mmCIF file of C-alpha atoms in Angstrom:
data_model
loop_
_atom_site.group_PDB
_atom_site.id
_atom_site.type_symbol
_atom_site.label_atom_id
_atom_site.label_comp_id
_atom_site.label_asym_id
_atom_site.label_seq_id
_atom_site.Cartn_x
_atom_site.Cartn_y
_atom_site.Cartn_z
ATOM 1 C CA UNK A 1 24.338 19.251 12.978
ATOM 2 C CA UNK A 2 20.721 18.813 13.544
ATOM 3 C CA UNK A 3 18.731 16.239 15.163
ATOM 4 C CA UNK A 4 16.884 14.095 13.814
ATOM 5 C CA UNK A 5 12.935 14.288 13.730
ATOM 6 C CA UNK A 6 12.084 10.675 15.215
ATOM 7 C CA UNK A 7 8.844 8.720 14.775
ATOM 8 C CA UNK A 8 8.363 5.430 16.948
ATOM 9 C CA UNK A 9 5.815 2.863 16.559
ATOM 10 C CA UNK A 10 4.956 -0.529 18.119
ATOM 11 C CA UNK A 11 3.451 -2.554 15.174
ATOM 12 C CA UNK A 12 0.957 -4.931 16.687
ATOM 13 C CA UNK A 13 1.229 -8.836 15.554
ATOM 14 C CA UNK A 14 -1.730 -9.966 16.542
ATOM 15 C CA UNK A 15 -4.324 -8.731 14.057
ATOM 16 C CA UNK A 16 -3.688 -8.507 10.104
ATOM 17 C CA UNK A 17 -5.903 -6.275 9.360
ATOM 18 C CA UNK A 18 -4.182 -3.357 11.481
ATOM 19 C CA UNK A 19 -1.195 -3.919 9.444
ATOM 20 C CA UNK A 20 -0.365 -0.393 8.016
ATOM 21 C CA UNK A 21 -1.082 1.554 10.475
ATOM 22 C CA UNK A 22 2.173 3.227 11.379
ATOM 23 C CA UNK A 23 2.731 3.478 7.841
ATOM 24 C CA UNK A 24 -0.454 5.633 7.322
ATOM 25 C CA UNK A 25 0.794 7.456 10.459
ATOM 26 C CA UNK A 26 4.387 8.484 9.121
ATOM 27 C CA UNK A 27 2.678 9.348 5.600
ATOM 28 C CA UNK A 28 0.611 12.344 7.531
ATOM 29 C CA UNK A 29 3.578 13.469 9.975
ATOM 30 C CA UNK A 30 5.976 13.769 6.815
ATOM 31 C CA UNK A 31 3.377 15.794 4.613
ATOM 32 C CA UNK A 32 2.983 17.791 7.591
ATOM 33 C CA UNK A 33 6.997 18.151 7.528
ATOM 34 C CA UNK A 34 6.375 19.691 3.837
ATOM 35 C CA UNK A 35 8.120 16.458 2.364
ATOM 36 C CA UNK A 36 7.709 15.950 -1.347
ATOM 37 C CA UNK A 37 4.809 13.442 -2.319
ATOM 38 C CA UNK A 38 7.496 11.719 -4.004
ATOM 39 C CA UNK A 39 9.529 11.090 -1.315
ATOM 40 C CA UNK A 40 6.950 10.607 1.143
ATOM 41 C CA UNK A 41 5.175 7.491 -1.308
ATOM 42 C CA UNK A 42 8.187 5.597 -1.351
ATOM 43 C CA UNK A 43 8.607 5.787 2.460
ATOM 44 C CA UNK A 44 5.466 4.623 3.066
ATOM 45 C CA UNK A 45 5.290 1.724 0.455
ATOM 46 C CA UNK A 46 8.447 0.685 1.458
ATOM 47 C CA UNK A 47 7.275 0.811 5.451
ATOM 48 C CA UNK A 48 3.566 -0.749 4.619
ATOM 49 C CA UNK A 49 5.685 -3.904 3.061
ATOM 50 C CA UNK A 50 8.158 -4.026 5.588
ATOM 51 C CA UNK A 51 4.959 -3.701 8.521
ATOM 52 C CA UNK A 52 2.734 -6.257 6.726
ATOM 53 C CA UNK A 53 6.102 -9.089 6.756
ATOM 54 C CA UNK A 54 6.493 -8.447 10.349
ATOM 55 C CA UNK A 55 3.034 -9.180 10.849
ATOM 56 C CA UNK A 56 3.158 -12.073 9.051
ATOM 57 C CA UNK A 57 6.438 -13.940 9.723
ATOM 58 C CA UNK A 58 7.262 -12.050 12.853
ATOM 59 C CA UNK A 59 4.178 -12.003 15.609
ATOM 60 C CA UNK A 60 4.992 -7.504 14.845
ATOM 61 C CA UNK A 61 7.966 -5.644 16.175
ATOM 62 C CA UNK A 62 8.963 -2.492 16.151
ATOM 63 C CA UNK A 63 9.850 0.771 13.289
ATOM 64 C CA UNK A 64 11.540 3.664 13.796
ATOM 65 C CA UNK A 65 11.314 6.984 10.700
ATOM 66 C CA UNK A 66 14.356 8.801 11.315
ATOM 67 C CA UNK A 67 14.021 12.554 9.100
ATOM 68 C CA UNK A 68 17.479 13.904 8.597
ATOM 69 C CA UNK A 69 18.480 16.865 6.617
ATOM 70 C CA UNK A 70 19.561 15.146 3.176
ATOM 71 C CA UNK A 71 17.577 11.363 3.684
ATOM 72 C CA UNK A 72 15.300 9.525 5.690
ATOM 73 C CA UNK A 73 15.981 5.923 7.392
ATOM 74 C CA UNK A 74 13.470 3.739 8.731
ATOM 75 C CA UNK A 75 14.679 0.783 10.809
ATOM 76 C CA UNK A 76 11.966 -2.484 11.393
ATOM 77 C CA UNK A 77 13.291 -4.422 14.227
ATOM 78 C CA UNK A 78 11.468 -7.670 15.037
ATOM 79 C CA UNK A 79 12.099 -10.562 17.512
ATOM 80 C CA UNK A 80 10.758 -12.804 15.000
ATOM 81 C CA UNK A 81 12.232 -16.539 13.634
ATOM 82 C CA UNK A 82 15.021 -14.730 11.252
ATOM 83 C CA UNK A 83 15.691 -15.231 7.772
ATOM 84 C CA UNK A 84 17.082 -18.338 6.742
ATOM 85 C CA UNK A 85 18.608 -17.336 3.426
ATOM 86 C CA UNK A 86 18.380 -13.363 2.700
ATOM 87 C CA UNK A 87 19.461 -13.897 -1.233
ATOM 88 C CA UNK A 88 16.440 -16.587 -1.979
ATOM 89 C CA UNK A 89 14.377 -13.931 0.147
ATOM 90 C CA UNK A 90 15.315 -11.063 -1.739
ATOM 91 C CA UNK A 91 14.304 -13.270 -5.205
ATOM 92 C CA UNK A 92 11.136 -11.775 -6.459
ATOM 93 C CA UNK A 93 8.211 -14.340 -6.362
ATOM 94 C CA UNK A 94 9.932 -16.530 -3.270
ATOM 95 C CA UNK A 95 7.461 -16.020 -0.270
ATOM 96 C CA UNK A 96 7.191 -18.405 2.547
ATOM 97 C CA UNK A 97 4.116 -16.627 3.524
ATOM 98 C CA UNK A 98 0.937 -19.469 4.479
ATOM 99 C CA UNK A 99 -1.842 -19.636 2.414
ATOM 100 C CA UNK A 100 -4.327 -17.733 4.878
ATOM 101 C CA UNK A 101 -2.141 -14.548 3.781
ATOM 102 C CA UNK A 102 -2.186 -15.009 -0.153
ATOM 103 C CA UNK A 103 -6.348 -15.105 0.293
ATOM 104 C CA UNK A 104 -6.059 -11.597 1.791
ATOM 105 C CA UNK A 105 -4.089 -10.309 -1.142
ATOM 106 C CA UNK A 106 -0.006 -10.617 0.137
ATOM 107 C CA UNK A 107 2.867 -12.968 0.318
ATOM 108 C CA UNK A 108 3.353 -13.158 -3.271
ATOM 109 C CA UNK A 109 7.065 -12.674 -2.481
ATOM 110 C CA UNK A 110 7.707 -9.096 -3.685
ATOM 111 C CA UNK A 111 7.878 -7.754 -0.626
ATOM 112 C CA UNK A 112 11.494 -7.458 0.277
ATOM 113 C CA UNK A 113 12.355 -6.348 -3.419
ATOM 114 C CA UNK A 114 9.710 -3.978 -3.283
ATOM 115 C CA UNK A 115 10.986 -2.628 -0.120
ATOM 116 C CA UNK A 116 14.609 -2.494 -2.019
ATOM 117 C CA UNK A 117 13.327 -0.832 -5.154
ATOM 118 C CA UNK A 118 11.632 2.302 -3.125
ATOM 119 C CA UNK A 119 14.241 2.925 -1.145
ATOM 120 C CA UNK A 120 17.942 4.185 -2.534
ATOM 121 C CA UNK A 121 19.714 1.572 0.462
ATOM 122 C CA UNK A 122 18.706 -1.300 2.229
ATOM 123 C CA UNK A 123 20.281 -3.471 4.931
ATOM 124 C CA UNK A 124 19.523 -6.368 6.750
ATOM 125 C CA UNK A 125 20.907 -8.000 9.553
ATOM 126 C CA UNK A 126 18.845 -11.161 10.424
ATOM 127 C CA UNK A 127 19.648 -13.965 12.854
ATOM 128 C CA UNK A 128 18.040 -17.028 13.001
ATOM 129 C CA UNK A 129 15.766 -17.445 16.455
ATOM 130 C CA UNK A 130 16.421 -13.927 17.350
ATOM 131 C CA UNK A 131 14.878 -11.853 15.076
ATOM 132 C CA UNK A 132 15.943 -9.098 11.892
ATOM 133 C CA UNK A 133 16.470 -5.875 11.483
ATOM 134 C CA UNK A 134 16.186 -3.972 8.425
ATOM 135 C CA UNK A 135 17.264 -0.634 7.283
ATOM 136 C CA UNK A 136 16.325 1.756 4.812
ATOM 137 C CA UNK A 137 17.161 5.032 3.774
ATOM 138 C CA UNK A 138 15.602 7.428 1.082
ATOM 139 C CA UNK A 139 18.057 10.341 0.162
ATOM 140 C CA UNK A 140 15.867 13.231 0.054
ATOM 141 C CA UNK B 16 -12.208 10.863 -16.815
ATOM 142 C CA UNK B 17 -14.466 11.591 -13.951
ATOM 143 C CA UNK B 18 -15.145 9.483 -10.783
ATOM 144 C CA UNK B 19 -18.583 10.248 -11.797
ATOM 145 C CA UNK B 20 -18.227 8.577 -15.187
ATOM 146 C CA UNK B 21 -16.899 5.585 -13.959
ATOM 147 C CA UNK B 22 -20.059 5.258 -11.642
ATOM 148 C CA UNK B 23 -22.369 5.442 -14.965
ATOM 149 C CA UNK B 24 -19.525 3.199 -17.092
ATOM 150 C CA UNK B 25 -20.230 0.180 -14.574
ATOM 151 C CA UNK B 26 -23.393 0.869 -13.398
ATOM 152 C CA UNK B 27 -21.816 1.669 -9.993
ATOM 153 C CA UNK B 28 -23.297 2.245 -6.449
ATOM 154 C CA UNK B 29 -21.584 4.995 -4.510
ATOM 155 C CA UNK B 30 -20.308 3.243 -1.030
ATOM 156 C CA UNK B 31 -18.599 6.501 0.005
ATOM 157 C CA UNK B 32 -17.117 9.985 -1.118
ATOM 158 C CA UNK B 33 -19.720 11.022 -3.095
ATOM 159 C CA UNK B 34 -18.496 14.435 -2.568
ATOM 160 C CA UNK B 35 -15.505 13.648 -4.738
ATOM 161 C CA UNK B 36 -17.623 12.054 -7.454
ATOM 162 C CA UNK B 37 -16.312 14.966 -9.507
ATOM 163 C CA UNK B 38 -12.263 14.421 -9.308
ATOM 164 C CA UNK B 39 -10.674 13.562 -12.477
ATOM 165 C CA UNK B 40 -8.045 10.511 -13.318
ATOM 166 C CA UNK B 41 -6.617 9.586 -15.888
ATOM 167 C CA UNK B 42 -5.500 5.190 -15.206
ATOM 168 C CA UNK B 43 -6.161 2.605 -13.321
ATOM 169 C CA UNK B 44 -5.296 -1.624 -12.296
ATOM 170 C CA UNK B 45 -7.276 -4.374 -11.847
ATOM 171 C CA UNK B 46 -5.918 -7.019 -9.160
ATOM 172 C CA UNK B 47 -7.100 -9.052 -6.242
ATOM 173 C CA UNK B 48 -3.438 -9.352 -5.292
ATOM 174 C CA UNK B 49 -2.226 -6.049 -3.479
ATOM 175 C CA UNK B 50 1.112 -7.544 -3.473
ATOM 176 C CA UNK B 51 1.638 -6.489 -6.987
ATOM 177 C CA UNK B 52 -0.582 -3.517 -6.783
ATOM 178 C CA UNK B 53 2.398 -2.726 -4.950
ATOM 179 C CA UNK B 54 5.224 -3.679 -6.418
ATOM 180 C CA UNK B 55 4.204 -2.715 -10.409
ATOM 181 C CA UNK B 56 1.153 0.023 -9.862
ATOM 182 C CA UNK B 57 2.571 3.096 -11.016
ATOM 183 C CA UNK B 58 0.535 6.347 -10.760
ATOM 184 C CA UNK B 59 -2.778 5.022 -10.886
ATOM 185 C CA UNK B 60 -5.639 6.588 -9.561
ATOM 186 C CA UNK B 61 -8.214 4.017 -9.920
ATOM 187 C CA UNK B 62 -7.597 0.534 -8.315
ATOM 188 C CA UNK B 63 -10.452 -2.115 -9.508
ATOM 189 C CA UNK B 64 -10.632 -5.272 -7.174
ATOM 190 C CA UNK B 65 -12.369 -8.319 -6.148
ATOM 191 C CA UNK B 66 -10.727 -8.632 -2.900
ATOM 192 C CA UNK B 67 -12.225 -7.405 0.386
ATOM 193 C CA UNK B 68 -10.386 -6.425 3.192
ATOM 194 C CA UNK B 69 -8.659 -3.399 5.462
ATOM 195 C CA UNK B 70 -5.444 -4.038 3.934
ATOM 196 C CA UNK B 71 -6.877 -3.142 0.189
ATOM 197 C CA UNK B 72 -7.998 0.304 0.623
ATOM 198 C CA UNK B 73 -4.283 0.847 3.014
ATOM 199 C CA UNK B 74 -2.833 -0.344 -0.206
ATOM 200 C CA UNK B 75 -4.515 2.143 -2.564
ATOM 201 C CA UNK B 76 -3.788 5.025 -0.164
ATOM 202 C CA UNK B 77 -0.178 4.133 0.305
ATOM 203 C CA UNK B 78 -0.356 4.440 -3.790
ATOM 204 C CA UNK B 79 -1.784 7.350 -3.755
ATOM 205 C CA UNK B 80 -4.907 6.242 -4.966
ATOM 206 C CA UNK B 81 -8.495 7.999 -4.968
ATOM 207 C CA UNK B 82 -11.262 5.757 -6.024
ATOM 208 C CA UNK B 83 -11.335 1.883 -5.606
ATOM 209 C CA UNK B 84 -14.340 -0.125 -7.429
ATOM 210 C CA UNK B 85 -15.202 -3.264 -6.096
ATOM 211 C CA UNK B 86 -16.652 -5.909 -8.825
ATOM 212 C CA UNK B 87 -18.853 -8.868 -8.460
ATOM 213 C CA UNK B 88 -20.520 -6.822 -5.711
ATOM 214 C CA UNK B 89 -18.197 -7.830 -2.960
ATOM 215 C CA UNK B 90 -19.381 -5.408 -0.144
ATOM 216 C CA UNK B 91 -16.474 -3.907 1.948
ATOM 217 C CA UNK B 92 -16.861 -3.946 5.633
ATOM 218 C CA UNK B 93 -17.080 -0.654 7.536
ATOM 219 C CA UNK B 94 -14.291 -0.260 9.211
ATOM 220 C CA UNK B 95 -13.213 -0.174 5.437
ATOM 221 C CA UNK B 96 -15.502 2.163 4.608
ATOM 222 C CA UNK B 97 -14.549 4.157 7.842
ATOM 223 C CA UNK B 98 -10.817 4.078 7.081
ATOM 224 C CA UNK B 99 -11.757 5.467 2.930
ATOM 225 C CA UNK B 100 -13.736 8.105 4.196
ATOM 226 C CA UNK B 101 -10.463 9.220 6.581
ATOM 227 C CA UNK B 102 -8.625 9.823 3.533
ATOM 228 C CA UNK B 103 -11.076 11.142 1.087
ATOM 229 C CA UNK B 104 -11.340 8.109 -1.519
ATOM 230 C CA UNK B 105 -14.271 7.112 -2.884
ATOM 231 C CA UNK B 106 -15.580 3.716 -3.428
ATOM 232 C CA UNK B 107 -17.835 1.575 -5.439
ATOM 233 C CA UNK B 108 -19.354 -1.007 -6.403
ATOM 234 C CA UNK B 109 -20.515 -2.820 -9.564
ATOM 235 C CA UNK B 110 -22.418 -5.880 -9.956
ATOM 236 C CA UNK B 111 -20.142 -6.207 -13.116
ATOM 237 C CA UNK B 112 -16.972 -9.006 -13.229
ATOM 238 C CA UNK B 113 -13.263 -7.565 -13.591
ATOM 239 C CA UNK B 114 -12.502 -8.311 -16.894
ATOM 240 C CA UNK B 115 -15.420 -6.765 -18.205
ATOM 241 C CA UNK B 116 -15.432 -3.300 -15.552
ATOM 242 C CA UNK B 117 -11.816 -2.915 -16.653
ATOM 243 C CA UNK B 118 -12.311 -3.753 -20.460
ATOM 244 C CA UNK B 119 -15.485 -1.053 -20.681
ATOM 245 C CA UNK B 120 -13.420 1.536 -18.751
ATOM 246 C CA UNK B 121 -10.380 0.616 -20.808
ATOM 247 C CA UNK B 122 -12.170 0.871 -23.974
ATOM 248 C CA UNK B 123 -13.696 4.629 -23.106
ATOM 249 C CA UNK B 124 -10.305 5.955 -22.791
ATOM 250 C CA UNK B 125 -8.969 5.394 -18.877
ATOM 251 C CA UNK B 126 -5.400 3.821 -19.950
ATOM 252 C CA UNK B 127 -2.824 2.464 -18.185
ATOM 253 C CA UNK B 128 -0.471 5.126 -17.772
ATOM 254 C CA UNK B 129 -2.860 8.131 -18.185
ATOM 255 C CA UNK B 130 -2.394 8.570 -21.709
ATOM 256 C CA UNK B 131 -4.856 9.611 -24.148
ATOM 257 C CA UNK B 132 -6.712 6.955 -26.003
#
């Protein structure tokens, strides 16, 4: 079996408005991979969400793009508060996002379903005062 | 519909990518919230907005996008511009409000979907 190609990124929590910039990253490296546009705009909408909530809620963290033969996973891992209650988050519209982060255009609680609608799986493992990690893979 | 059209439509100042002025596309959105622009935008080209910061023109090129119009001449900052001009989008800017920038563009034939009027 082959290995997977393997992207890493730190994804900085101090400053919004570098939120996105792995995502823009792993949109370049898997054109240059001869991905599909397709493909490769689901990835990164689904990454860009899943960057901007670790900015907000979690202070940043960390993603991994894993590019397999048939599907591509990419795994968030933050050290953040957790998430209380992962079925109200996953509600579109339920965003516990402050106010300073709805004037620049986000937290209007569509992130996580977002994230879920791109991708064809999702996980997430969360724990409250440690942090959550989240899972996705795109069959390709 | 051409960039360049849109530019005469709203009465639009080229901010950068004036050497795309000539691309064609065929819908757009109007939203100050990039959250949906996200989560309902479907294959539009043409994102109209009121809202000004980095994280609007990351939005429009995670979507693919290739020409953002600000309205109500809200001037983006240049490490937006810098950061457009990296991936070849275009931008502008109209003294006009949103409802009437996406009603006149609306009304000469850029849809929703990219149909023809």
């Amino acid at each position: 079996m082959n290995e997977a190609v393997r992207f890493h990124f730190v994804v900085d929590g101090e400053d919004f408005t570098s939120a996105g910039q792995a995502s823009v990253q792993v949109k370049k490296n898997l054109r240059k991979l001869g991905i599909s546009p397709e493909i490769i705009r689901k990835i990164s909408i689904a990454m860009y969400e899943g960057e901007i909530n670790m900015v907000i809620h979690a202070d940043g963290g960390e993603a991994d793009v894993l590019v397999y033969e048939d599907r591509i996973e990419i795994i968030l891992t933050d050290r953040g508060p957790g998430i209380a209650n992962i079925d109200l988050a996953m509600q579109e519209g339920f965003s516990t996002a402050p106010d300073n982060v709805r004037s620049l255009g986000f937290g209007a609680g569509m992130g996580l379903p977002n994230m879920k609608r791109y991708t064809d799986d999702m996980k997430i493992e969360s724990t409250l005062g440690e942090g959550t990690t989240i899972t996705m893979t795109v069959k390709l | 519909m051409k960039i360049s059209t849109i530019k005469e439509l709203l009465d639009a100042e080229v901010l950068c990518g004036e050497e795309n002025l000539d691309h064609e596309v065929y819908s757009a959105c109007g939203s100050d919230m990039m959250s949906d622009v996200l989560a309902y935008v479907k294959d539009q080209a043409v994102l109209l907005t009121g809202l000004v910061n980095p994280q609007v023109v990351r939005t429009a090129e995670m979507m693919d996008m290739v020409c953002i119009v600000f309205v109500r001449s809200k001037t983006p900052t240049e490490e937006m511009i810098r950061l457009a001009e990296e991936s070849g989008m275009v931008l502008l800017r109209s003294k006009k409000r949103m409802y009437e920038a996406c009603g006149k563009l609306y009304a000469c034939g850029l849809g929703v979907n990219g149909e023809v009027k």
